[in-house]
Structures are given as C-alpha cells and as structure tokens.
C-alpha cells in the first residue's frame, strides 16, 4: 500500500479521505495549506532526505492560498514522477482538463464515492510500477544511491547540494573505496547539466603517452597509430561534466595542459593548432596526498589551487561507523535483486563483526563482503559463517588498529607462508602479494583486482608504483 498526501483547504474533507484510504491500508498525511505541502515535499526531495516520499498526491483544485494548477506546476519542479490526482467540482471541469494537460495523472469530480478514488489510486500505483519496471529494464547506470546518515555524510551531501548547480571545480579526496566516483556522479546528476554527458577518465589506467590524446583528441596522422581523427573526452563532455579520476597520476607535462584548459577553457587536439573552446564542469578525484606530492615536486601547486576550489573530503568508513549497517542493508537489497534471493536479515553476530572491523577497503570492501555472503547464503539470513574472516585484511577492531593510518591491502596481519611474520618491508610484501595474485589468475587484471578487493584503477596504480610489468 502507498503513502498518500492529500492537499485540500477543507480539513473535514481531508479527514474523511484519510479515514477512507487508511481503511484500504494506505498511509495518509494531509495538508490544508498547499504551501506547507510544497515545503514538505521540497524537504523530502532534497538529496539528503532518507524519509519516505509520497507515492501519490491528491489535491483540490480550488484553494484560497494557491490554485491546484499552480500547485501542480510547483510540484513538477520538485518531482515530475509522482502522480497527482486533482479533485474538482463539476463547475470547474474545464480546469481539470487543463490540469491533465499540465501533467496531472487524472481527475475526479466532487462529490465522489470513496471506491472511485480508491480505484484511481490503484490505477496510479500500477502506472508508477510500470514506469519503474521500464526504467529498471533500461540501464540504470546513472542512478545513484548514496547511503549514510552520519554527520560526515550529511555534510558531504550538503556540500554536493550547494555546489551542484554552479560550474565550480570540485576536488574529491578520500581513501580507496570511500565513494569518490559516486559523489562525482551525484554532483553531475544534481546539476543542471544532468541531461548532458558525464565523462569519466581514469588518469591512472591510461599510459602517459595516450592520455593527452584521450583528453584532447588528435588529428589523423598526428602520431604513429593515429589512423583517424579522434574526439577527446573534453570535447565529448561539452556542456556536461568531466570526471578526472586519479588526478594524482597525471604527469607534469599534462598537468600544465590541464591548467591551461581550466584557465582558458580552451585546448588543441594533438597534431592540430586550432583551438577548441568547451563549456565543461571539472570534477577531479584522488586518494593520494596532493599536498605531499607538491612538496616532492610531483604535482603542480598552481594546478592544485585551481582544482581545489571546492574540496570534498570523504572520511573512511571506520570513522563513520553509523553508516556501516545502513549501507550493508542497502547492498543486501541490491544483491537480492541481482541474485534473485530473499535475504531479510543480517545476523547480530555479523553486525557486531562489521561494526568492529576497520574496513581498510571502505565501502567497496563492505560491498564485497555482503556480496560474497549473499552468494553463499541459503536461507533468508546472512551470518558470520557466510564469510571467511581471514579473507578480510584485518579483523583487528578499529580502536586498536591505529585509526589515523590509512590502510592498504595487505597492511594488517600479513603473514608469510609458514605463519611467521615476515620482516620484509610492507611495500615488498604488498608488491609480492600482488604478483602472487596476478600469477594465480594467469595475469587477469580484472580477476586479480576482485581478489585483492581493490578496483582496477587502484591495481593499475599499484602496478605502476611497484613497477610490475605484466608477465613478471
Ligand atoms: N555511501 C554509499 N552508499 C552506497 N554505496 C556506496 C557508498 N559509498 C560507496 N559506495 C559504493 O562503493 C563502491 C566504491 O565506491 P567508489 O567507486 O565511488 O569509490 P572510490 O572512492 O572512487 O574508490 P577508488 O579510490 O578505489 O576509485 C561503489 O560500488 C559505490 O557504489
Ligand atoms: Mg574511484
């Protein structure tokens, strides 16, 4: 059954309808002032809100403070999906027709029998269900669910809301797996550029020699192998957003070209001296410490200040433990759909484990943990037996694990084959571990990244860092 909002200046009418619809199992809230209703809706439809939104809105047409048609057009600005049913007396049926043209779902003439309204509601709910079904059949890749109610995440959401509709350059920082890409997409999706492209480029995954032509494009014949003209990502992102992921991996030469495009919004294709002007919003992300890189001469200070106009720092999951269970439950729902399962519960023991665990791989690791448990689960509960604790980087409670130290794979409790702690350096261990895993997957990077519980781009970065050439 549905959450229904009723808007009618006559309180008695609201009460009668509420009574009837509650009889049918619906949950009802009513507003005698359409302005209050709109304020409530604005609040519910802000991205930070996690409270349920109405599935149907029923509004009177003639109200002293605001006409039903105006209410409808204001509602459409907040949310264009929720069906609105207009109630009207016979005399103003012409207005009801007008309302339909403006996008009302249907109208009902007063006085009416409760059953008539109940039927309309059923029709509207069915309509929404079909739309949702259709949407999920299409790719829902640009749908973004950003879960979390910790003060830290609320703060991130507030920042997203305030920066989304400007062209301000945003720099997102945070450990691997904290949700940097998700935040970048959320900024784009909440902006007035959302209908235009969101183009992502992973600066770590593309060899330095190709990155320039990926970003700016090239003319046919510009270099060996350039057999045709290529449009670069900046041009593709015109009027939209470009997401420069792993910006810390860009070499100094390209950094200066990027600086120019930020300053002048102009660039040239490789092998061509005609300038191209674009209107692009830039979002960059990194899990590296750019300030440290500046002192080491590896990152341009002037570029840093150009990118860091609006910094968003996403804290690691272990510093916002109240988000762990809501995010875990969100993944359970997602995997229920994906694996056609019906897991309803995470056992208390597993919850306790998760709350005590330091999640060096952050949300991505939590997702892997739930995914694996769901694959193994047979009933409708996942519990501690559905995952091997030793599989996780560290089962040391975060309180004892040196919270301020960023963890990387293999950092905690790495043991050599015979069970003795190795006295090799952490980096040596990490390098060897990566090579071992790559060997075990026959150098399949995707599989290796999965086993290491890092994403491909992190793996690429590590390969670069440790100078591992494929087929060592
Ligand atoms: N708050 C959140 N709510 C729901 N899902 C989340 C949240 N944060 C992260 N995720 C999910 O966790 C995974 C990792 O997030 P994402 O790829 O955005 O991290 P990242 O910071 O870009 O990591 P990396 O530095 O390794 O590239 C994704 O599947 C993302 O959808
Ligand atoms: Mg990322």
Tab-separated table of C-alpha atoms and ligand atoms in Angstrom:
chain	number	residue	atom	x	y	z
A	1	UNK	CA	0.000	0.000	0.000
A	2	UNK	CA	1.072	3.545	-0.512
A	3	UNK	CA	1.986	6.747	1.266
A	4	UNK	CA	-0.593	9.277	0.084
A	5	UNK	CA	-0.504	13.063	0.525
A	6	UNK	CA	-3.794	14.955	0.446
A	7	UNK	CA	-3.946	18.696	-0.112
A	8	UNK	CA	-7.305	20.378	0.483
A	9	UNK	CA	-8.183	23.579	2.312
A	10	UNK	CA	-11.252	21.911	3.817
A	11	UNK	CA	-9.998	19.993	6.789
A	12	UNK	CA	-13.141	17.883	7.030
A	13	UNK	CA	-12.668	16.642	3.512
A	14	UNK	CA	-9.076	15.711	4.357
A	15	UNK	CA	-10.176	13.808	7.432
A	16	UNK	CA	-12.876	11.858	5.598
A	17	UNK	CA	-10.483	10.908	2.805
A	18	UNK	CA	-7.777	9.965	5.278
A	19	UNK	CA	-10.220	7.681	7.065
A	20	UNK	CA	-11.360	6.014	3.822
A	21	UNK	CA	-7.900	5.483	2.450
A	22	UNK	CA	-6.489	4.207	5.721
A	23	UNK	CA	-9.255	1.647	5.661
A	24	UNK	CA	-7.705	0.465	2.420
A	25	UNK	CA	-4.315	0.116	4.095
A	26	UNK	CA	-2.765	3.356	2.811
A	27	UNK	CA	-0.761	5.692	4.954
A	28	UNK	CA	-2.115	9.214	4.686
A	29	UNK	CA	-0.834	12.714	5.503
A	30	UNK	CA	-2.887	15.765	4.769
A	31	UNK	CA	-2.187	19.473	4.342
A	32	UNK	CA	-4.794	22.219	4.428
A	33	UNK	CA	-2.263	24.666	3.033
A	34	UNK	CA	-0.652	23.827	-0.330
A	35	UNK	CA	2.345	25.983	0.583
A	36	UNK	CA	3.044	23.739	3.582
A	37	UNK	CA	2.671	20.699	1.345
A	38	UNK	CA	5.217	22.076	-1.128
A	39	UNK	CA	7.657	22.902	1.672
A	40	UNK	CA	7.340	19.354	2.992
A	41	UNK	CA	7.842	17.907	-0.484
A	42	UNK	CA	10.889	20.079	-1.119
A	43	UNK	CA	12.354	18.770	2.083
A	44	UNK	CA	11.596	15.137	1.220
A	45	UNK	CA	13.018	15.500	-2.272
A	46	UNK	CA	16.284	17.071	-1.185
A	47	UNK	CA	19.031	14.543	-1.787
A	48	UNK	CA	19.884	14.415	1.892
A	49	UNK	CA	16.455	13.127	2.871
A	50	UNK	CA	16.058	9.473	3.643
A	51	UNK	CA	12.421	9.642	4.725
A	52	UNK	CA	9.742	8.054	2.533
A	53	UNK	CA	8.283	10.157	-0.237
A	54	UNK	CA	4.606	10.067	-1.154
A	55	UNK	CA	3.684	7.701	-3.945
A	56	UNK	CA	0.525	9.612	-4.803
A	57	UNK	CA	-0.629	13.161	-4.206
A	58	UNK	CA	-4.304	14.140	-4.262
A	59	UNK	CA	-5.055	17.825	-4.457
A	60	UNK	CA	-8.126	20.003	-4.551
A	61	UNK	CA	-8.319	22.368	-7.494
A	62	UNK	CA	-9.829	25.453	-5.898
A	63	UNK	CA	-7.933	26.531	-2.815
A	64	UNK	CA	-7.748	30.096	-1.482
A	65	UNK	CA	-3.978	30.212	-0.944
A	66	UNK	CA	-2.901	28.524	-4.140
A	67	UNK	CA	-4.754	27.243	-7.146
A	68	UNK	CA	-4.437	23.489	-7.837
A	69	UNK	CA	-2.868	24.166	-11.252
A	70	UNK	CA	-0.182	26.373	-9.716
A	71	UNK	CA	0.362	23.705	-7.073
A	72	UNK	CA	0.791	21.170	-9.860
A	73	UNK	CA	3.364	23.247	-11.702
A	74	UNK	CA	5.302	23.860	-8.466
A	75	UNK	CA	5.137	20.145	-7.717
A	76	UNK	CA	6.542	19.303	-11.154
A	77	UNK	CA	9.568	21.458	-10.385
A	78	UNK	CA	10.288	19.367	-7.308
A	79	UNK	CA	9.408	15.995	-8.739
A	80	UNK	CA	7.990	15.136	-12.117
A	81	UNK	CA	7.220	11.474	-11.393
A	82	UNK	CA	4.751	11.255	-8.522
A	83	UNK	CA	1.212	11.042	-9.908
A	84	UNK	CA	-1.142	13.825	-8.894
A	85	UNK	CA	-4.893	13.328	-8.824
A	86	UNK	CA	-6.959	16.503	-8.966
A	87	UNK	CA	-10.320	16.753	-7.170
A	88	UNK	CA	-12.758	19.259	-8.517
A	89	UNK	CA	-16.419	20.243	-8.545
A	90	UNK	CA	-18.312	19.867	-11.802
A	91	UNK	CA	-18.323	23.608	-12.479
A	92	UNK	CA	-14.585	23.674	-12.983
A	93	UNK	CA	-14.195	20.551	-15.066
A	94	UNK	CA	-12.586	22.681	-17.743
A	95	UNK	CA	-9.800	23.444	-15.269
A	96	UNK	CA	-9.418	19.769	-14.555
A	97	UNK	CA	-8.850	19.177	-18.237
A	98	UNK	CA	-6.287	21.969	-18.102
A	99	UNK	CA	-4.616	20.193	-15.188
A	100	UNK	CA	-4.413	16.977	-17.199
A	101	UNK	CA	-2.652	18.878	-19.955
A	102	UNK	CA	-0.202	20.189	-17.359
A	103	UNK	CA	0.639	16.644	-16.361
A	104	UNK	CA	-1.851	15.632	-13.659
A	105	UNK	CA	-2.339	11.872	-13.645
A	106	UNK	CA	-6.147	12.070	-13.568
A	107	UNK	CA	-9.017	13.984	-12.013
A	108	UNK	CA	-12.086	13.087	-10.036
A	109	UNK	CA	-15.320	15.056	-9.830
A	110	UNK	CA	-16.740	16.015	-6.447
A	111	UNK	CA	-18.782	14.577	-4.893
A	112	UNK	CA	-17.456	11.098	-5.411
A	113	UNK	CA	-17.736	7.674	-3.847
A	114	UNK	CA	-14.651	6.566	-1.884
A	115	UNK	CA	-14.403	3.497	-4.102
A	116	UNK	CA	-13.982	5.700	-7.146
A	117	UNK	CA	-10.964	7.361	-5.584
A	118	UNK	CA	-9.564	4.034	-4.387
A	119	UNK	CA	-9.743	2.726	-7.913
A	120	UNK	CA	-7.943	5.768	-9.277
A	121	UNK	CA	-5.217	5.303	-6.698
A	122	UNK	CA	-4.815	1.701	-7.740
A	123	UNK	CA	-4.500	2.780	-11.355
A	124	UNK	CA	-1.905	5.414	-10.467
A	125	UNK	CA	0.146	2.929	-8.444
A	126	UNK	CA	0.058	0.451	-11.292
A	127	UNK	CA	1.187	3.209	-13.637
A	128	UNK	CA	4.161	4.047	-11.389
A	129	UNK	CA	5.052	0.380	-11.135
A	130	UNK	CA	5.142	0.050	-14.910
A	131	UNK	CA	7.305	3.144	-15.253
A	132	UNK	CA	9.699	1.800	-12.636
A	133	UNK	CA	9.824	-1.579	-14.284
A	134	UNK	CA	10.647	0.055	-17.584
A	135	UNK	CA	13.314	2.188	-16.034
A	136	UNK	CA	14.993	-0.777	-14.411
A	137	UNK	CA	14.925	-2.642	-17.701
A	138	UNK	CA	16.855	0.199	-19.247
A	139	UNK	CA	20.347	0.710	-17.945
A	140	UNK	CA	20.142	2.317	-14.560
A	141	UNK	CA	23.806	3.163	-14.604
A	142	UNK	CA	23.204	6.823	-13.899
A	143	UNK	CA	21.019	6.102	-10.897
A	144	UNK	CA	22.893	6.967	-7.767
A	145	UNK	CA	22.144	5.725	-4.268
A	146	UNK	CA	24.315	7.454	-1.748
A	147	UNK	CA	23.552	5.952	1.620
A	148	UNK	CA	24.564	7.263	5.016
A	149	UNK	CA	23.207	9.335	7.831
A	150	UNK	CA	26.379	10.061	9.778
A	151	UNK	CA	27.137	13.746	10.332
A	152	UNK	CA	30.116	13.324	7.994
A	153	UNK	CA	27.976	12.029	5.133
A	154	UNK	CA	25.260	14.597	5.769
A	155	UNK	CA	27.953	17.212	5.490
A	156	UNK	CA	29.133	15.721	2.181
A	157	UNK	CA	25.536	15.757	0.915
A	158	UNK	CA	25.121	19.377	1.963
A	159	UNK	CA	28.261	20.275	0.082
A	160	UNK	CA	27.029	18.418	-3.006
A	161	UNK	CA	23.745	20.306	-2.860
A	162	UNK	CA	25.405	23.663	-2.545
A	163	UNK	CA	27.979	23.161	-5.281
A	164	UNK	CA	25.968	21.127	-7.815
A	165	UNK	CA	24.372	23.935	-9.755
A	166	UNK	CA	27.474	26.022	-10.245
A	167	UNK	CA	30.360	25.437	-12.576
A	168	UNK	CA	32.843	25.375	-9.709
A	169	UNK	CA	35.664	22.876	-9.987
A	170	UNK	CA	35.455	20.220	-7.289
A	171	UNK	CA	38.262	18.122	-5.854
A	172	UNK	CA	37.114	14.948	-4.126
A	173	UNK	CA	39.568	13.208	-1.838
A	174	UNK	CA	39.295	10.093	0.271
A	175	UNK	CA	40.745	6.632	0.662
A	176	UNK	CA	40.099	3.994	-1.939
A	177	UNK	CA	36.524	2.740	-1.942
A	178	UNK	CA	35.019	5.625	0.037
A	179	UNK	CA	32.674	6.668	-2.772
A	180	UNK	CA	34.540	9.387	-4.672
A	181	UNK	CA	33.143	8.371	-8.041
A	182	UNK	CA	29.671	8.086	-6.590
A	183	UNK	CA	29.917	11.627	-5.240
A	184	UNK	CA	31.130	12.899	-8.615
A	185	UNK	CA	28.097	11.321	-10.321
A	186	UNK	CA	25.793	12.703	-7.669
A	187	UNK	CA	27.112	16.220	-8.280
A	188	UNK	CA	26.521	15.820	-12.001
A	189	UNK	CA	23.076	14.267	-11.541
A	190	UNK	CA	22.033	17.049	-9.179
A	191	UNK	CA	23.215	19.776	-11.509
A	192	UNK	CA	21.506	21.485	-14.410
A	193	UNK	CA	23.981	19.650	-16.636
A	194	UNK	CA	22.468	16.283	-15.791
A	195	UNK	CA	20.954	15.771	-19.243
A	196	UNK	CA	24.360	16.320	-20.820
A	197	UNK	CA	27.260	13.881	-20.718
A	198	UNK	CA	29.173	12.784	-17.636
A	199	UNK	CA	32.518	11.693	-18.994
A	200	UNK	CA	34.904	9.816	-16.776
A	201	UNK	CA	38.558	9.362	-17.452
A	202	UNK	CA	40.864	7.379	-15.257
A	203	UNK	CA	44.237	9.080	-15.436
A	204	UNK	CA	45.954	6.068	-13.835
A	205	UNK	CA	44.637	3.456	-16.233
A	206	UNK	CA	45.856	5.076	-19.445
A	207	UNK	CA	49.542	5.128	-20.378
A	208	UNK	CA	51.024	8.631	-20.224
A	209	UNK	CA	51.672	8.654	-23.938
A	210	UNK	CA	47.988	8.127	-24.762
A	211	UNK	CA	46.442	10.244	-22.045
A	212	UNK	CA	46.868	13.516	-23.909
A	213	UNK	CA	45.045	12.273	-26.978
A	214	UNK	CA	42.362	10.672	-24.783
A	215	UNK	CA	41.759	14.015	-23.091
A	216	UNK	CA	42.094	16.372	-26.020
A	217	UNK	CA	41.701	14.184	-29.110
A	218	UNK	CA	44.034	14.044	-32.082
A	219	UNK	CA	44.206	14.675	-35.806
A	220	UNK	CA	44.683	11.802	-38.175
A	221	UNK	CA	48.419	11.264	-38.666
A	222	UNK	CA	49.403	13.217	-35.530
A	223	UNK	CA	51.492	10.258	-34.420
A	224	UNK	CA	52.118	6.697	-35.482
A	225	UNK	CA	48.919	4.802	-34.968
A	226	UNK	CA	46.659	7.846	-35.299
A	227	UNK	CA	44.851	6.472	-38.304
A	228	UNK	CA	41.815	8.702	-37.980
A	229	UNK	CA	40.676	11.829	-36.166
A	230	UNK	CA	39.754	11.267	-32.550
A	231	UNK	CA	37.444	13.341	-30.401
A	232	UNK	CA	38.841	13.817	-26.904
A	233	UNK	CA	36.991	13.495	-23.616
A	234	UNK	CA	36.898	17.250	-23.070
A	235	UNK	CA	35.056	17.710	-26.335
A	236	UNK	CA	32.708	14.815	-25.554
A	237	UNK	CA	31.926	16.395	-22.200
A	238	UNK	CA	30.932	19.745	-23.736
A	239	UNK	CA	28.013	21.206	-21.731
A	240	UNK	CA	28.389	18.374	-19.247
A	241	UNK	CA	30.893	17.233	-16.657
A	242	UNK	CA	34.309	15.665	-16.981
A	243	UNK	CA	35.457	13.487	-14.100
A	244	UNK	CA	39.230	13.263	-13.877
A	245	UNK	CA	39.735	10.247	-11.657
A	246	UNK	CA	43.106	9.514	-10.035
A	247	UNK	CA	44.324	13.005	-10.898
A	248	UNK	CA	47.469	12.435	-8.835
A	249	UNK	CA	48.674	10.071	-11.542
A	250	UNK	CA	48.797	12.663	-14.274
A	251	UNK	CA	52.319	13.554	-15.378
A	252	UNK	CA	53.684	17.072	-15.037
A	253	UNK	CA	53.534	17.823	-18.735
A	254	UNK	CA	49.828	17.034	-18.919
A	255	UNK	CA	49.231	18.848	-15.662
A	256	UNK	CA	50.321	22.074	-17.334
A	257	UNK	CA	47.988	21.442	-20.280
A	258	UNK	CA	45.172	20.803	-17.871
A	259	UNK	CA	45.958	24.023	-16.070
A	260	UNK	CA	45.534	25.896	-19.322
A	261	UNK	CA	42.187	24.342	-20.093
A	262	UNK	CA	40.948	25.209	-16.622
A	263	UNK	CA	42.080	28.804	-17.008
A	264	UNK	CA	41.016	29.386	-20.576
A	265	UNK	CA	38.523	26.577	-21.286
A	266	UNK	CA	40.491	26.123	-24.490
A	267	UNK	CA	42.715	23.417	-25.862
A	268	UNK	CA	44.070	21.994	-29.080
A	269	UNK	CA	43.881	18.472	-30.400
A	270	UNK	CA	47.197	16.663	-30.666
A	271	UNK	CA	48.662	17.472	-34.084
A	272	UNK	CA	46.425	20.445	-34.728
A	273	UNK	CA	46.785	24.075	-33.769
A	274	UNK	CA	43.187	25.167	-33.974
A	275	UNK	CA	41.846	25.983	-30.526
A	276	UNK	CA	38.641	24.387	-29.346
A	277	UNK	CA	36.520	26.068	-26.688
A	278	UNK	CA	34.314	23.997	-24.423
A	279	UNK	CA	31.883	24.511	-21.580
A	280	UNK	CA	32.820	21.759	-19.173
A	281	UNK	CA	32.473	21.326	-15.440
A	282	UNK	CA	35.553	19.692	-13.993
A	283	UNK	CA	35.478	17.287	-11.074
A	284	UNK	CA	38.739	15.639	-10.046
A	285	UNK	CA	39.382	12.894	-7.514
A	286	UNK	CA	42.333	11.257	-5.892
A	287	UNK	CA	43.257	9.106	-2.947
A	288	UNK	CA	46.771	10.500	-2.951
A	289	UNK	CA	48.031	13.303	-0.790
A	290	UNK	CA	48.435	16.055	-3.376
A	291	UNK	CA	49.976	18.478	-0.908
A	292	UNK	CA	52.709	15.972	-0.167
A	293	UNK	CA	53.160	15.419	-3.892
A	294	UNK	CA	53.612	19.177	-4.319
A	295	UNK	CA	56.468	19.212	-1.823
A	296	UNK	CA	58.008	16.305	-3.713
A	297	UNK	CA	57.705	18.176	-6.993
A	298	UNK	CA	55.308	15.597	-8.439
A	299	UNK	CA	52.224	17.804	-8.571
A	300	UNK	CA	51.949	21.401	-9.731
A	301	UNK	CA	50.983	23.744	-6.935
A	302	UNK	CA	49.162	26.149	-9.274
A	303	UNK	CA	47.067	23.287	-10.661
A	304	UNK	CA	46.295	22.125	-7.142
A	305	UNK	CA	44.830	25.513	-6.257
A	306	UNK	CA	42.828	25.566	-9.472
A	307	UNK	CA	41.337	22.156	-8.712
A	308	UNK	CA	40.895	22.610	-5.012
A	309	UNK	CA	38.356	25.426	-5.362
A	310	UNK	CA	35.716	23.341	-3.646
A	311	UNK	CA	37.242	20.394	-1.792
A	312	UNK	CA	35.086	17.495	-0.643
A	313	UNK	CA	36.770	15.027	1.663
A	314	UNK	CA	35.025	11.715	2.197
A	315	UNK	CA	36.038	10.184	5.504
A	316	UNK	CA	36.911	6.483	5.677
A	317	UNK	CA	34.110	4.139	6.730
A	318	UNK	CA	35.797	3.331	10.064
A	319	UNK	CA	35.375	6.977	11.059
A	320	UNK	CA	31.610	6.901	10.426
A	321	UNK	CA	30.554	3.596	11.839
A	322	UNK	CA	26.879	4.534	11.985
A	323	UNK	CA	26.849	4.263	8.177
A	324	UNK	CA	28.050	0.642	8.137
A	325	UNK	CA	24.725	-1.098	8.800
A	326	UNK	CA	22.531	1.124	6.598
A	327	UNK	CA	24.965	0.674	3.709
A	328	UNK	CA	25.160	-3.079	4.365
A	329	UNK	CA	21.367	-3.294	4.294
A	330	UNK	CA	21.300	-1.303	1.080
A	331	UNK	CA	23.671	-3.806	-0.533
A	332	UNK	CA	21.546	-6.712	0.740
A	333	UNK	CA	18.574	-5.233	-1.136
A	334	UNK	CA	20.638	-4.685	-4.274
A	335	UNK	CA	22.024	-8.205	-4.283
A	336	UNK	CA	18.591	-9.653	-3.516
A	337	UNK	CA	17.523	-8.249	-6.883
A	338	UNK	CA	20.680	-9.235	-8.665
A	339	UNK	CA	20.879	-12.793	-7.327
A	340	UNK	CA	17.102	-13.294	-7.038
A	341	UNK	CA	17.450	-14.037	-3.329
A	342	UNK	CA	15.339	-13.128	-0.389
A	343	UNK	CA	17.772	-12.327	2.392
A	344	UNK	CA	15.913	-10.368	5.029
A	345	UNK	CA	18.331	-10.251	7.881
A	346	UNK	CA	21.960	-9.819	8.785
A	347	UNK	CA	22.680	-11.819	11.934
A	348	UNK	CA	23.535	-9.908	15.114
A	349	UNK	CA	26.934	-11.571	15.246
A	350	UNK	CA	27.760	-10.478	11.730
A	351	UNK	CA	26.570	-6.966	12.516
A	352	UNK	CA	28.838	-6.865	15.543
A	353	UNK	CA	31.758	-8.059	13.463
A	354	UNK	CA	31.148	-5.381	10.867
A	355	UNK	CA	30.866	-2.652	13.477
A	356	UNK	CA	34.198	-3.698	14.975
A	357	UNK	CA	36.006	-4.078	11.722
A	358	UNK	CA	38.204	-1.325	10.316
A	359	UNK	CA	37.262	-1.701	6.613
A	360	UNK	CA	40.557	-0.705	5.034
A	361	UNK	CA	38.878	-1.148	1.644
A	362	UNK	CA	35.974	1.048	2.821
A	363	UNK	CA	32.545	0.773	1.190
A	364	UNK	CA	33.829	-1.318	-1.691
A	365	UNK	CA	35.087	-3.901	0.780
A	366	UNK	CA	31.768	-3.854	2.620
A	367	UNK	CA	30.027	-4.450	-0.696
A	368	UNK	CA	32.310	-7.390	-1.461
A	369	UNK	CA	31.688	-8.817	1.998
A	370	UNK	CA	27.920	-8.696	1.587
A	371	UNK	CA	28.031	-9.955	-1.979
A	372	UNK	CA	30.020	-12.980	-1.007
A	373	UNK	CA	27.840	-13.764	1.998
A	374	UNK	CA	24.734	-13.469	-0.151
A	375	UNK	CA	26.084	-15.873	-2.737
A	376	UNK	CA	26.720	-18.427	-0.006
A	377	UNK	CA	23.544	-17.836	1.987
A	378	UNK	CA	20.822	-20.437	1.633
A	379	UNK	CA	18.072	-19.157	3.903
A	380	UNK	CA	16.929	-15.629	4.472
A	381	UNK	CA	19.682	-14.629	6.844
A	382	UNK	CA	23.338	-13.940	6.247
A	383	UNK	CA	25.654	-14.666	9.111
A	384	UNK	CA	29.261	-14.988	10.067
A	385	UNK	CA	29.549	-18.475	8.580
A	386	UNK	CA	28.945	-16.972	5.158
A	387	UNK	CA	32.292	-15.357	5.010
A	388	UNK	CA	35.759	-16.241	5.998
A	389	UNK	CA	37.008	-13.666	8.436
A	390	UNK	CA	40.573	-14.407	7.426
A	391	UNK	CA	39.701	-13.191	3.983
A	392	UNK	CA	39.497	-9.681	5.219
A	393	UNK	CA	42.510	-7.524	5.615
A	394	UNK	CA	42.243	-7.182	9.314
A	395	UNK	CA	39.887	-8.327	11.973
A	396	UNK	CA	41.529	-6.047	14.489
A	397	UNK	CA	38.923	-3.741	15.938
A	398	UNK	CA	39.491	-0.251	14.582
A	399	UNK	CA	40.036	1.081	18.083
A	400	UNK	CA	43.296	-0.839	18.221
A	401	UNK	CA	44.309	-0.533	14.638
A	402	UNK	CA	45.740	2.980	14.596
A	403	UNK	CA	42.779	4.802	13.163
A	404	UNK	CA	44.598	7.662	11.554
A	405	UNK	CA	46.768	5.423	9.420
A	406	UNK	CA	45.291	4.789	6.016
A	407	UNK	CA	45.250	1.069	5.411
A	408	UNK	CA	46.043	-0.585	2.180
A	409	UNK	CA	45.565	-4.165	1.133
A	410	UNK	CA	47.861	-6.481	2.989
A	411	UNK	CA	48.873	-3.904	5.535
A	412	UNK	CA	47.408	-5.572	8.555
A	413	UNK	CA	48.342	-9.034	9.739
A	414	UNK	CA	50.116	-10.156	6.652
A	415	UNK	CA	51.762	-13.477	7.289
A	416	UNK	CA	54.225	-15.302	5.163
A	417	UNK	CA	53.502	-18.870	4.138
A	418	UNK	CA	54.788	-20.572	7.297
A	419	UNK	CA	52.725	-18.383	9.567
A	420	UNK	CA	55.652	-16.295	10.808
A	421	UNK	CA	55.536	-12.558	10.473
A	422	UNK	CA	57.869	-11.639	7.673
A	423	UNK	CA	60.407	-8.910	8.300
A	424	UNK	CA	60.242	-7.708	4.726
A	425	UNK	CA	59.023	-4.131	4.328
A	426	UNK	CA	55.340	-3.530	3.916
A	427	UNK	CA	55.879	-2.388	0.363
A	428	UNK	CA	57.827	-5.523	-0.521
A	429	UNK	CA	55.050	-7.650	0.925
A	430	UNK	CA	52.433	-5.724	-0.942
A	431	UNK	CA	54.338	-5.970	-4.215
A	432	UNK	CA	54.869	-9.699	-3.808
A	433	UNK	CA	51.264	-10.268	-2.842
A	434	UNK	CA	50.036	-8.501	-5.962
A	435	UNK	CA	52.365	-10.552	-8.142
A	436	UNK	CA	51.217	-13.789	-6.457
A	437	UNK	CA	47.588	-12.965	-7.044
A	438	UNK	CA	48.234	-11.950	-10.652
A	439	UNK	CA	50.045	-15.235	-11.224
A	440	UNK	CA	47.217	-17.180	-9.647
A	441	UNK	CA	44.750	-15.561	-12.042
A	442	UNK	CA	47.014	-16.080	-15.009
A	443	UNK	CA	47.627	-12.329	-15.082
A	444	UNK	CA	43.970	-11.497	-15.434
A	445	UNK	CA	43.811	-7.971	-14.037
A	446	UNK	CA	40.069	-7.887	-13.523
A	447	UNK	CA	40.055	-11.118	-11.512
A	448	UNK	CA	43.142	-10.086	-9.561
A	449	UNK	CA	41.579	-6.751	-8.637
A	450	UNK	CA	38.483	-8.610	-7.459
A	451	UNK	CA	40.501	-10.945	-5.241
A	452	UNK	CA	42.560	-8.059	-3.892
A	453	UNK	CA	39.297	-6.211	-3.266
A	454	UNK	CA	40.527	-3.104	-4.992
A	455	UNK	CA	39.227	-1.692	-8.202
A	456	UNK	CA	41.043	-1.931	-11.466
A	457	UNK	CA	42.320	1.607	-11.366
A	458	UNK	CA	43.897	1.024	-7.968
A	459	UNK	CA	45.517	-2.108	-9.335
A	460	UNK	CA	46.869	-0.180	-12.313
A	461	UNK	CA	48.247	2.418	-9.953
A	462	UNK	CA	49.951	-0.263	-7.881
A	463	UNK	CA	51.413	-1.903	-10.966
A	464	UNK	CA	52.875	1.444	-11.874
A	465	UNK	CA	54.054	2.182	-8.348
A	466	UNK	CA	55.778	-1.168	-7.937
A	467	UNK	CA	56.991	-1.248	-11.486
A	468	UNK	CA	55.340	-4.587	-12.127
A	469	UNK	CA	55.207	-5.329	-15.805
A	470	UNK	CA	52.621	-7.877	-16.783
A	471	UNK	CA	54.252	-11.292	-17.117
A	472	UNK	CA	56.872	-10.835	-14.436
B	1	LIG	N1	27.594	5.970	0.721
B	1	LIG	C1	27.462	4.976	-0.169
B	1	LIG	N2	26.260	4.407	-0.374
B	1	LIG	C2	26.115	3.406	-1.250
B	1	LIG	N3	27.109	2.889	-1.971
B	1	LIG	C3	28.338	3.402	-1.821
B	1	LIG	C4	28.581	4.484	-0.907
B	1	LIG	N4	29.891	4.800	-0.978
B	1	LIG	C5	30.441	3.980	-1.867
B	1	LIG	N5	29.526	3.133	-2.386
B	1	LIG	C6	29.777	2.058	-3.364
B	1	LIG	O1	31.062	1.534	-3.060
B	1	LIG	C7	31.796	1.270	-4.236
B	1	LIG	C8	33.059	2.097	-4.251
B	1	LIG	O2	32.745	3.460	-4.462
B	1	LIG	P1	33.553	4.379	-5.493
B	1	LIG	O3	33.957	3.609	-6.697
B	1	LIG	O4	32.788	5.619	-5.714
B	1	LIG	O5	34.843	4.659	-4.582
B	1	LIG	P2	36.168	5.471	-4.908
B	1	LIG	O6	36.385	6.366	-3.744
B	1	LIG	O7	36.055	6.106	-6.249
B	1	LIG	O8	37.272	4.335	-4.885
B	1	LIG	P3	38.723	4.277	-5.622
B	1	LIG	O9	39.601	5.321	-4.988
B	1	LIG	O10	39.203	2.916	-5.324
B	1	LIG	O11	38.482	4.540	-7.066
B	1	LIG	C9	30.872	1.556	-5.389
B	1	LIG	O12	30.226	0.364	-5.741
B	1	LIG	C10	29.892	2.548	-4.800
B	1	LIG	O13	28.664	2.479	-5.469
B	2	LIG	MG1	37.143	5.684	-7.979
